[in-house]
Short mmCIF file of C-alpha atoms in Angstrom, two decimals:
data_model
loop_
_atom_site.label_atom_id
_atom_site.label_comp_id
_atom_site.label_asym_id
_atom_site.label_seq_id
_atom_site.Cartn_x
_atom_site.Cartn_y
_atom_site.Cartn_z
CA GLN B 249 2.87 -6.43 -19.21
CA VAL B 250 0.61 -7.10 -16.26
CA GLN B 251 0.46 -4.31 -13.71
CA LEU B 252 -1.48 -4.04 -10.47
CA VAL B 253 -1.28 -0.70 -8.70
CA GLU B 254 -2.86 -0.22 -5.28
CA SER B 255 -3.86 3.14 -3.89
CA GLY B 256 -5.85 4.54 -1.00
CA GLY B 257 -3.66 3.48 1.92
CA GLY B 258 -2.87 5.77 4.80
CA VAL B 259 -3.28 6.41 8.51
CA VAL B 260 -6.79 6.08 9.93
CA GLN B 261 -8.23 6.11 13.44
CA PRO B 262 -9.73 2.98 14.98
CA GLY B 263 -13.38 2.60 14.06
CA ARG B 264 -13.08 4.64 10.87
CA SER B 265 -13.27 3.52 7.25
CA LEU B 266 -10.93 3.40 4.28
CA ARG B 267 -11.28 2.24 0.69
CA LEU B 268 -8.41 0.68 -1.26
CA SER B 269 -8.28 0.54 -5.04
CA CYS B 270 -6.25 -1.66 -7.35
CA ALA B 271 -5.88 -0.53 -10.96
CA ALA B 272 -5.18 -3.42 -13.33
CA SER B 273 -3.64 -3.36 -16.79
CA GLY B 274 -1.92 -5.67 -19.25
CA PHE B 275 -4.51 -8.46 -19.14
CA THR B 276 -8.24 -8.97 -19.61
CA PHE B 277 -9.31 -7.98 -16.11
CA SER B 278 -12.90 -9.16 -16.53
CA ASN B 279 -11.74 -12.75 -17.09
CA TYR B 280 -9.92 -13.29 -13.77
CA GLY B 281 -10.76 -13.68 -10.13
CA MET B 282 -8.98 -11.20 -7.88
CA HIS B 283 -7.89 -11.25 -4.25
CA TRP B 284 -6.72 -9.04 -1.43
CA VAL B 285 -3.91 -10.34 0.77
CA ARG B 286 -2.37 -8.46 3.69
CA GLN B 287 0.86 -8.61 5.63
CA ALA B 288 1.23 -7.04 9.06
CA PRO B 289 4.64 -5.46 9.73
CA GLY B 290 7.23 -8.20 10.15
CA LYS B 291 4.60 -10.93 9.88
CA GLY B 292 3.44 -13.48 7.32
CA LEU B 293 0.85 -13.33 4.59
CA GLU B 294 -2.87 -13.40 5.41
CA TRP B 295 -5.54 -13.83 2.78
CA VAL B 296 -8.38 -11.30 3.09
CA ALA B 297 -10.94 -11.81 0.34
CA VAL B 298 -11.65 -13.05 -3.19
CA ILE B 299 -14.08 -11.93 -5.88
CA SER B 300 -14.93 -13.94 -8.95
CA TYR B 301 -14.27 -12.65 -12.44
CA ASP B 302 -17.82 -11.34 -12.82
CA GLY B 303 -18.29 -10.17 -9.22
CA THR B 304 -21.01 -12.71 -8.41
CA ASN B 305 -19.04 -14.70 -5.85
CA LYS B 306 -17.23 -13.18 -2.90
CA TYR B 307 -15.59 -14.85 0.08
CA TYR B 308 -13.86 -13.39 3.13
CA ALA B 309 -11.50 -14.39 5.90
CA ASP B 310 -13.24 -14.74 9.26
CA SER B 311 -11.10 -11.91 10.63
CA VAL B 312 -12.70 -9.35 8.28
CA LYS B 313 -16.13 -10.81 7.58
CA GLY B 314 -18.85 -8.24 8.16
CA ARG B 315 -16.38 -5.33 8.18
CA PHE B 316 -14.69 -5.50 4.76
CA THR B 317 -16.32 -5.60 1.32
CA ILE B 318 -14.58 -6.60 -1.89
CA SER B 319 -15.91 -5.32 -5.20
CA ARG B 320 -14.83 -4.71 -8.78
CA ASP B 321 -15.68 -2.50 -11.73
CA ASN B 322 -14.79 -4.39 -14.89
CA SER B 323 -15.49 -1.32 -17.02
CA LYS B 324 -12.73 0.50 -15.15
CA ASN B 325 -10.37 -2.50 -14.67
CA THR B 326 -10.36 -1.75 -10.96
CA LEU B 327 -10.64 -3.83 -7.80
CA TYR B 328 -11.75 -2.33 -4.49
CA LEU B 329 -11.66 -3.13 -0.80
CA GLN B 330 -13.98 -1.15 1.45
CA MET B 331 -12.77 -1.42 5.02
CA ASN B 332 -15.08 -0.37 7.86
CA SER B 333 -14.75 -0.46 11.63
CA LEU B 334 -10.98 -0.64 11.35
CA ARG B 335 -8.96 -1.99 14.26
CA ALA B 336 -5.32 -1.67 15.24
CA GLU B 337 -4.79 -5.29 14.23
CA ASP B 338 -5.78 -4.42 10.65
CA THR B 339 -2.52 -2.48 10.29
CA ALA B 340 -0.77 -4.08 7.33
CA VAL B 341 0.43 -3.79 3.77
CA PHE B 342 -2.52 -4.75 1.57
CA TYR B 343 -1.76 -6.41 -1.75
CA CYS B 344 -4.12 -7.07 -4.60
CA ALA B 345 -3.34 -10.27 -6.47
CA LYS B 346 -4.53 -11.91 -9.66
CA ASP B 347 -5.59 -15.51 -10.08
CA LEU B 348 -3.30 -17.51 -12.35
CA MET B 349 -6.10 -19.47 -13.97
CA THR B 350 -9.38 -18.82 -15.68
CA PRO B 351 -12.18 -19.84 -15.82
CA VAL B 352 -11.47 -22.53 -13.20
CA ALA B 353 -11.42 -21.17 -9.66
CA GLU B 354 -8.06 -22.38 -8.43
CA TYR B 355 -6.39 -19.87 -6.21
CA TYR B 356 -2.79 -19.26 -7.16
CA PHE B 357 -1.62 -15.68 -7.40
CA ASP B 358 0.67 -15.05 -10.36
CA TYR B 359 0.80 -11.27 -10.14
CA TRP B 360 0.82 -9.03 -7.08
CA GLY B 361 0.69 -5.28 -6.68
CA GLN B 362 3.38 -3.36 -4.82
CA GLY B 363 1.11 -3.06 -1.78
CA ALA B 364 -0.62 -0.22 0.07
CA LEU B 365 0.16 0.42 3.72
CA VAL B 366 -2.81 0.85 6.04
CA THR B 367 -2.03 2.05 9.54
CA VAL B 368 -4.83 2.06 12.10
CA SER B 369 -3.81 4.26 15.02
CA SER B 370 -5.23 7.01 17.20
CA TYR Z 140 -7.41 -25.19 8.43
CA GLU Z 141 -3.78 -24.57 9.35
CA LEU Z 142 -0.49 -24.97 7.55
CA ALA Z 143 2.72 -25.32 9.57
CA GLN Z 144 6.17 -24.34 8.30
CA PRO Z 145 9.48 -24.35 10.16
CA PRO Z 146 10.46 -20.76 10.93
CA SER Z 147 13.94 -21.09 9.48
CA VAL Z 148 16.10 -23.32 7.29
CA SER Z 149 19.78 -22.91 6.50
CA VAL Z 150 21.63 -24.31 3.50
CA SER Z 151 25.08 -23.94 1.97
CA PRO Z 152 25.40 -22.57 -1.57
CA GLY Z 153 25.22 -25.34 -4.13
CA GLN Z 154 23.41 -27.71 -1.78
CA THR Z 155 19.74 -28.78 -1.80
CA ALA Z 156 17.20 -27.00 0.42
CA SER Z 157 14.00 -28.77 1.42
CA LEU Z 158 11.24 -26.64 2.87
CA THR Z 159 8.22 -28.40 4.35
CA CYS Z 160 4.62 -27.44 4.85
CA SER Z 161 2.32 -29.62 6.98
CA GLY Z 162 -1.43 -29.84 7.27
CA ASP Z 163 -4.14 -32.40 7.89
CA LYS Z 164 -4.52 -34.52 4.74
CA LEU Z 165 -2.68 -31.81 2.82
CA GLY Z 166 -1.97 -34.29 0.01
CA GLU Z 167 -5.67 -34.16 -0.86
CA LYS Z 168 -5.38 -30.44 -1.64
CA TYR Z 169 -3.38 -28.49 -4.20
CA VAL Z 170 -0.48 -26.49 -2.75
CA CYS Z 171 1.50 -23.60 -4.12
CA TRP Z 172 4.62 -21.76 -2.91
CA TYR Z 173 5.70 -18.12 -2.94
CA GLN Z 174 9.10 -16.54 -2.53
CA GLN Z 175 9.28 -13.12 -0.89
CA LYS Z 176 12.44 -11.06 -0.60
CA PRO Z 177 12.69 -8.11 1.80
CA GLY Z 178 10.69 -5.11 0.66
CA GLN Z 179 9.24 -6.95 -2.33
CA SER Z 180 5.90 -8.53 -3.21
CA PRO Z 181 5.64 -12.30 -3.21
CA VAL Z 182 6.48 -14.31 -6.34
CA LEU Z 183 4.73 -17.57 -7.24
CA VAL Z 184 7.36 -20.31 -7.70
CA ILE Z 185 5.26 -23.51 -7.64
CA TYR Z 186 1.54 -24.15 -8.20
CA GLN Z 187 -0.66 -27.27 -8.34
CA ASP Z 188 1.93 -29.01 -6.13
CA THR Z 189 4.57 -29.44 -8.83
CA LYS Z 190 4.20 -26.92 -11.67
CA ARG Z 191 6.55 -24.00 -12.27
CA PRO Z 192 5.26 -20.71 -13.70
CA SER Z 193 7.15 -19.40 -16.71
CA GLY Z 194 10.39 -17.75 -15.72
CA ILE Z 195 10.95 -19.79 -12.59
CA PRO Z 196 14.24 -21.73 -12.66
CA GLU Z 197 14.17 -25.51 -12.96
CA ARG Z 198 16.01 -25.81 -9.64
CA PHE Z 199 12.66 -25.12 -7.94
CA SER Z 200 10.46 -28.20 -7.62
CA GLY Z 201 7.56 -29.30 -5.47
CA SER Z 202 5.82 -32.37 -4.13
CA ASN Z 203 2.79 -33.08 -1.97
CA SER Z 204 1.73 -36.31 -0.32
CA GLY Z 205 0.08 -37.40 2.90
CA ASN Z 206 0.25 -34.52 5.35
CA THR Z 207 3.32 -32.79 3.93
CA ALA Z 208 4.15 -30.65 0.92
CA THR Z 209 7.78 -29.93 0.12
CA LEU Z 210 9.51 -27.21 -1.87
CA THR Z 211 12.91 -28.34 -3.02
CA ILE Z 212 15.57 -25.97 -4.26
CA SER Z 213 18.47 -27.78 -5.85
CA VAL Z 214 21.90 -26.16 -6.28
CA THR Z 215 20.76 -23.36 -3.99
CA GLN Z 216 22.13 -19.94 -4.87
CA PRO Z 217 22.63 -16.88 -2.67
CA MET Z 218 19.83 -15.14 -4.58
CA ASP Z 219 17.41 -17.79 -3.25
CA GLU Z 220 17.72 -16.39 0.27
CA ALA Z 221 14.17 -15.24 1.06
CA ASP Z 222 10.99 -16.04 2.95
CA TYR Z 223 8.95 -18.87 1.48
CA TYR Z 224 5.22 -19.35 2.06
CA CYS Z 225 3.10 -22.36 1.26
CA GLN Z 226 -0.56 -21.87 0.44
CA ALA Z 227 -3.58 -24.12 0.05
CA TRP Z 228 -7.15 -23.30 -0.89
CA ASP Z 229 -10.70 -24.41 -1.30
CA ILE Z 230 -13.51 -22.62 -3.11
CA SER Z 231 -14.24 -20.26 -0.23
CA THR Z 232 -10.93 -19.72 1.51
CA VAL Z 233 -7.18 -19.45 1.15
CA VAL Z 234 -4.70 -20.43 3.84
CA PHE Z 235 -1.02 -19.48 4.05
CA GLY Z 236 1.59 -21.16 6.13
CA GLY Z 237 3.53 -19.00 8.57
CA GLY Z 238 6.55 -18.86 6.31
CA THR Z 239 10.12 -20.16 6.37
CA LYS Z 240 13.14 -17.91 6.24
CA LEU Z 241 15.73 -19.59 4.02
CA THR Z 242 19.28 -18.56 4.79
CA VAL Z 243 22.00 -19.41 2.28
CA LEU Z 244 25.41 -19.36 3.95
#
């Protein structure tokens, strides 16, 4: 069965960096686009970034552009999110999510990880 | 681009719940819907406006026209109580609505 397992969350000071990982299994990882979505405590969902199945196309929300970098290693079935210059408002649960469809790029997320909590605080 | 959802909707068990999502010319985009229960990850319940993923009950249906998309839950059950988010996309971005808390009482 499909599994997405995030890791790397924790408490970090403002201005510092953190890298999240998402280990995928149960499907052909290299065939699907992947996303990061976050949810601040008690708030709604906010899309963060997408990477195409082969890593050639990447897009970001304006709120993280220039600070966050999405990447993937298809040989390791792993998705990453490098987060730099973190701010208090980045505090959230970060989910990795899989595109429902391939190869067409239509963004519906049929599987989500359990989430990794990132807390930005001094 | 922004999607607007009412913060809360209440429905009695066995009745029909209609949850709306509004955006400029939303009918020209594809919309999907997620259900999220407390402490859990979201679950896709409708995609491409009207399609149900495997395992989603037939009582969940969707429509999208003009400026409004609607998620309809017929014969609403207590287990349907959750937050529901609409979502639209284009090639370079994804937008979520603010979410609607559905209360079944």
